[in-house]
Amino acid sequence: MNYREDYKIFFPDNKIFLSRNHNWAFAAWEIGRLRGYINARASLIHIDGHLDYCEPHGEVPEFETETQVIEYAQKLDIAEFIIPAQKNSTIETVYMISDDTVDVSENEKFKRAYTLNHYEHIHREEWINEIDTKNSIILDLDLDYFNKNHLDWGFNPVLLTDEQIKQQLEYFKNSMWEWDMITVALSPEFCGGIEPCNHLFRLFLEVFELDLNDAIEW
């Protein structure tokens, strides 16, 4: 399956928003806030091959409608969607699991583990103690997390094995937090191309027990 640039689907029963490009996650979080899925100042668990922690151009407006949100998110770069959500107070603190080589200094609003193993052995207890479960908690996953070739764009994927991928997806689904909503980016070029992206997408749907027939466009 090929994906147009604005490919976006939503699984209403699961509160899972899925898009081709990651900038649409900003729109999903704002829509989730407008609909009451999440409250402001949510905690974000961002699991990705990239930090995606870039400053957007211009001010972040306040939104009253979903149409306004969509129009704004469309103008964002694929790495600019987290900081505007923090500036807008939709997201309070972001917790990253990423082996990106980009160096960003940690602070009270930005915490980082480099791998799932690093999180489990070094940061898990600390993050659990920090995150107030009375507040909303969002899982934000980019499927390129499972491609370990960060040098080539659109080809030569180096994917984890299916067993490893499914084990990690099961862990994200069942062994971290009770997610108030989930956003997923397909990022086919960063997955190594359309075919590896499709493969990762199928594994995600399998583990999260989702049927594309139940999805609606948003």
Short mmCIF file of C-alpha atoms in Angstrom, two decimals:
data_model
loop_
_atom_site.label_atom_id
_atom_site.label_comp_id
_atom_site.label_asym_id
_atom_site.label_seq_id
_atom_site.Cartn_x
_atom_site.Cartn_y
_atom_site.Cartn_z
CA MET A 1 0.00 0.00 0.00
CA ASN A 2 1.23 3.48 -0.87
CA TYR A 3 0.41 6.42 1.36
CA ARG A 4 -0.42 9.93 0.24
CA GLU A 5 1.17 12.76 2.21
CA ASP A 6 -2.00 13.50 4.19
CA TYR A 7 -2.85 9.84 4.94
CA LYS A 8 -4.50 9.83 8.38
CA ILE A 9 -6.78 7.23 9.96
CA PHE A 10 -8.39 6.91 13.38
CA PHE A 11 -9.57 3.91 15.39
CA PRO A 12 -12.39 5.41 17.51
CA ASP A 13 -12.77 2.53 19.97
CA ASN A 14 -9.05 2.58 20.78
CA LYS A 15 -8.35 6.32 20.51
CA ILE A 16 -5.48 5.55 18.13
CA PHE A 17 -4.60 8.20 15.54
CA LEU A 18 -2.31 7.01 12.76
CA SER A 19 -0.69 9.09 10.01
CA ARG A 20 1.91 8.82 7.28
CA ASN A 21 3.93 11.81 8.51
CA HIS A 22 4.65 12.58 12.12
CA ASN A 23 3.69 16.27 12.11
CA TRP A 24 0.03 15.14 12.20
CA ALA A 25 0.58 13.89 15.76
CA PHE A 26 0.30 17.52 16.88
CA ALA A 27 -3.15 17.70 15.31
CA ALA A 28 -4.17 14.40 16.91
CA TRP A 29 -3.21 15.59 20.40
CA GLU A 30 -5.06 18.88 19.95
CA ILE A 31 -8.12 17.05 18.62
CA GLY A 32 -7.87 14.66 21.56
CA ARG A 33 -7.89 17.63 23.93
CA LEU A 34 -10.82 19.29 22.15
CA ARG A 35 -12.81 16.03 22.28
CA GLY A 36 -11.94 15.36 25.92
CA TYR A 37 -9.79 12.25 25.32
CA ILE A 38 -6.95 13.96 27.19
CA ASN A 39 -6.56 16.90 29.51
CA ALA A 40 -3.99 19.65 29.12
CA ARG A 41 -0.46 19.10 30.45
CA ALA A 42 -0.37 15.44 29.47
CA SER A 43 2.75 13.30 29.72
CA LEU A 44 4.08 12.12 26.34
CA ILE A 45 6.05 8.90 25.84
CA HIS A 46 7.77 9.38 22.47
CA ILE A 47 9.32 6.19 20.99
CA ASP A 48 11.08 6.94 17.72
CA GLY A 49 14.26 6.61 15.70
CA HIS A 50 14.45 10.41 15.92
CA LEU A 51 13.99 12.93 18.71
CA ASP A 52 11.81 15.23 16.57
CA TYR A 53 12.46 18.04 19.02
CA CYS A 54 12.75 21.06 16.74
CA GLU A 55 11.41 24.56 17.23
CA PRO A 56 8.55 25.56 14.92
CA HIS A 57 8.52 28.88 13.10
CA GLY A 58 6.23 31.53 14.54
CA GLU A 59 3.85 31.56 17.47
CA VAL A 60 1.59 28.66 18.39
CA PRO A 61 -2.02 29.88 18.32
CA GLU A 62 -4.88 28.73 20.51
CA PHE A 63 -7.36 26.47 18.77
CA GLU A 64 -11.13 26.38 19.02
CA THR A 65 -11.93 23.98 16.18
CA GLU A 66 -10.49 20.81 14.68
CA THR A 67 -10.28 22.54 11.30
CA GLN A 68 -7.91 25.14 12.76
CA VAL A 69 -5.78 22.37 14.22
CA ILE A 70 -5.52 20.53 10.89
CA GLU A 71 -4.58 23.71 9.03
CA TYR A 72 -1.80 24.50 11.51
CA ALA A 73 -0.39 20.96 11.66
CA GLN A 74 -0.22 20.80 7.87
CA LYS A 75 2.37 23.60 7.94
CA LEU A 76 4.63 21.90 10.48
CA ASP A 77 7.78 20.03 9.53
CA ILE A 78 7.89 16.35 10.45
CA ALA A 79 10.27 17.13 13.35
CA GLU A 80 8.42 20.19 14.71
CA PHE A 81 5.32 18.76 16.35
CA ILE A 82 6.36 18.19 19.98
CA ILE A 83 7.61 21.61 21.05
CA PRO A 84 4.49 23.46 19.81
CA ALA A 85 2.36 21.03 21.85
CA GLN A 86 4.44 21.91 24.91
CA LYS A 87 4.16 25.62 24.15
CA ASN A 88 0.41 25.15 23.85
CA SER A 89 0.37 23.32 27.21
CA THR A 90 -1.24 20.24 25.69
CA ILE A 91 1.95 18.35 26.56
CA GLU A 92 3.78 19.00 29.83
CA THR A 93 6.79 16.65 29.84
CA VAL A 94 8.08 14.46 27.04
CA TYR A 95 9.84 11.18 27.80
CA MET A 96 11.91 9.99 24.84
CA ILE A 97 13.11 6.50 23.94
CA SER A 98 15.35 7.06 20.92
CA ASP A 99 18.85 6.20 19.76
CA ASP A 100 19.01 9.34 17.62
CA THR A 101 22.54 10.79 17.54
CA VAL A 102 21.17 14.31 18.03
CA ASP A 103 22.13 15.68 21.44
CA VAL A 104 19.49 17.60 23.37
CA SER A 105 20.13 18.64 26.96
CA GLU A 106 17.71 17.07 29.41
CA ASN A 107 15.62 19.29 31.63
CA GLU A 108 12.42 19.04 33.68
CA LYS A 109 10.32 18.97 30.48
CA PHE A 110 12.57 16.66 28.41
CA LYS A 111 13.76 13.26 29.63
CA ARG A 112 15.51 10.63 27.54
CA ALA A 113 16.46 6.96 27.34
CA TYR A 114 18.46 5.74 24.35
CA THR A 115 16.95 2.26 24.02
CA LEU A 116 14.14 0.25 25.55
CA ASN A 117 16.76 -1.66 27.54
CA HIS A 118 18.22 1.63 28.80
CA TYR A 119 14.74 2.73 29.86
CA GLU A 120 14.01 -0.58 31.59
CA HIS A 121 17.24 -0.74 33.60
CA ILE A 122 17.99 2.92 34.28
CA HIS A 123 14.92 5.13 33.89
CA ARG A 124 11.81 3.01 34.38
CA GLU A 125 11.40 3.47 38.13
CA GLU A 126 12.30 7.16 37.93
CA TRP A 127 9.77 7.85 35.16
CA ILE A 128 7.04 5.84 36.88
CA ASN A 129 7.56 7.90 40.03
CA GLU A 130 7.53 11.17 38.07
CA ILE A 131 4.49 10.58 35.89
CA ASP A 132 1.27 11.41 37.66
CA THR A 133 -1.27 8.86 36.50
CA LYS A 134 -4.05 11.29 37.40
CA ASN A 135 -2.93 13.25 34.35
CA SER A 136 -3.32 12.08 30.77
CA ILE A 137 -0.63 9.84 29.28
CA ILE A 138 -0.02 9.54 25.54
CA LEU A 139 2.00 6.95 23.62
CA ASP A 140 3.59 8.40 20.49
CA LEU A 141 5.25 5.75 18.32
CA ASP A 142 7.10 6.06 15.03
CA LEU A 143 7.45 2.75 13.21
CA ASP A 144 10.94 3.78 12.06
CA TYR A 145 12.00 2.94 15.62
CA PHE A 146 12.29 -0.66 14.40
CA ASN A 147 14.65 0.20 11.49
CA LYS A 148 18.24 0.41 12.68
CA ASN A 149 19.68 1.80 9.43
CA HIS A 150 19.60 5.55 10.03
CA LEU A 151 21.93 6.36 7.12
CA ASP A 152 19.87 5.42 4.05
CA TRP A 153 16.58 7.12 3.25
CA GLY A 154 13.96 4.96 1.57
CA PHE A 155 16.01 1.79 1.08
CA ASN A 156 18.30 -0.76 2.77
CA PRO A 157 16.20 -1.30 5.91
CA VAL A 158 17.79 -3.11 8.84
CA LEU A 159 14.74 -4.23 10.78
CA LEU A 160 14.57 -6.06 14.05
CA THR A 161 13.21 -9.59 13.72
CA ASP A 162 9.44 -10.03 13.69
CA GLU A 163 9.64 -11.71 17.09
CA GLN A 164 11.59 -8.78 18.56
CA ILE A 165 9.23 -6.24 17.02
CA LYS A 166 6.12 -7.99 18.31
CA GLN A 167 7.64 -8.41 21.77
CA GLN A 168 8.38 -4.69 21.95
CA LEU A 169 4.95 -3.76 20.62
CA GLU A 170 3.36 -6.01 23.23
CA TYR A 171 5.44 -4.28 25.86
CA PHE A 172 4.34 -0.82 24.66
CA LYS A 173 0.74 -1.96 24.63
CA ASN A 174 0.51 -3.80 27.92
CA SER A 175 3.47 -3.14 30.20
CA MET A 176 4.05 0.61 30.41
CA TRP A 177 1.04 2.80 31.22
CA GLU A 178 -2.69 2.87 30.61
CA TRP A 179 -2.70 5.06 27.50
CA ASP A 180 -5.38 7.74 27.19
CA MET A 181 -4.62 7.97 23.48
CA ILE A 182 -2.01 6.69 21.03
CA THR A 183 -0.47 8.34 17.99
CA VAL A 184 1.50 6.38 15.39
CA ALA A 185 3.58 7.62 12.46
CA LEU A 186 4.30 5.33 9.50
CA SER A 187 7.30 7.30 8.14
CA PRO A 188 7.87 4.97 5.17
CA GLU A 189 11.10 6.61 3.97
CA PHE A 190 12.65 6.26 7.42
CA CYS A 191 11.43 2.66 7.67
CA GLY A 192 13.51 1.91 4.59
CA GLY A 193 10.75 2.18 1.98
CA ILE A 194 7.11 1.32 1.40
CA GLU A 195 7.44 -2.45 1.70
CA PRO A 196 9.22 -2.53 5.08
CA CYS A 197 6.80 0.15 6.29
CA ASN A 198 3.85 -2.01 5.21
CA HIS A 199 5.39 -4.95 7.04
CA LEU A 200 5.83 -2.96 10.25
CA PHE A 201 2.30 -1.60 9.89
CA ARG A 202 0.89 -5.13 9.62
CA LEU A 203 2.77 -6.19 12.76
CA PHE A 204 1.45 -3.15 14.62
CA LEU A 205 -2.13 -3.90 13.58
CA GLU A 206 -1.71 -7.54 14.61
CA VAL A 207 -0.32 -6.82 18.07
CA PHE A 208 -2.75 -3.99 18.81
CA GLU A 209 -5.63 -6.13 17.47
CA LEU A 210 -6.83 -3.53 14.98
CA ASP A 211 -8.83 -4.04 11.80
CA LEU A 212 -8.42 -1.43 9.06
CA ASN A 213 -12.14 -1.82 8.30
CA ASP A 214 -12.81 -0.17 11.66
CA ALA A 215 -10.68 2.88 10.86
CA ILE A 216 -12.04 6.23 9.68
CA GLU A 217 -10.22 9.07 7.97
CA TRP A 218 -9.63 12.22 9.97
#
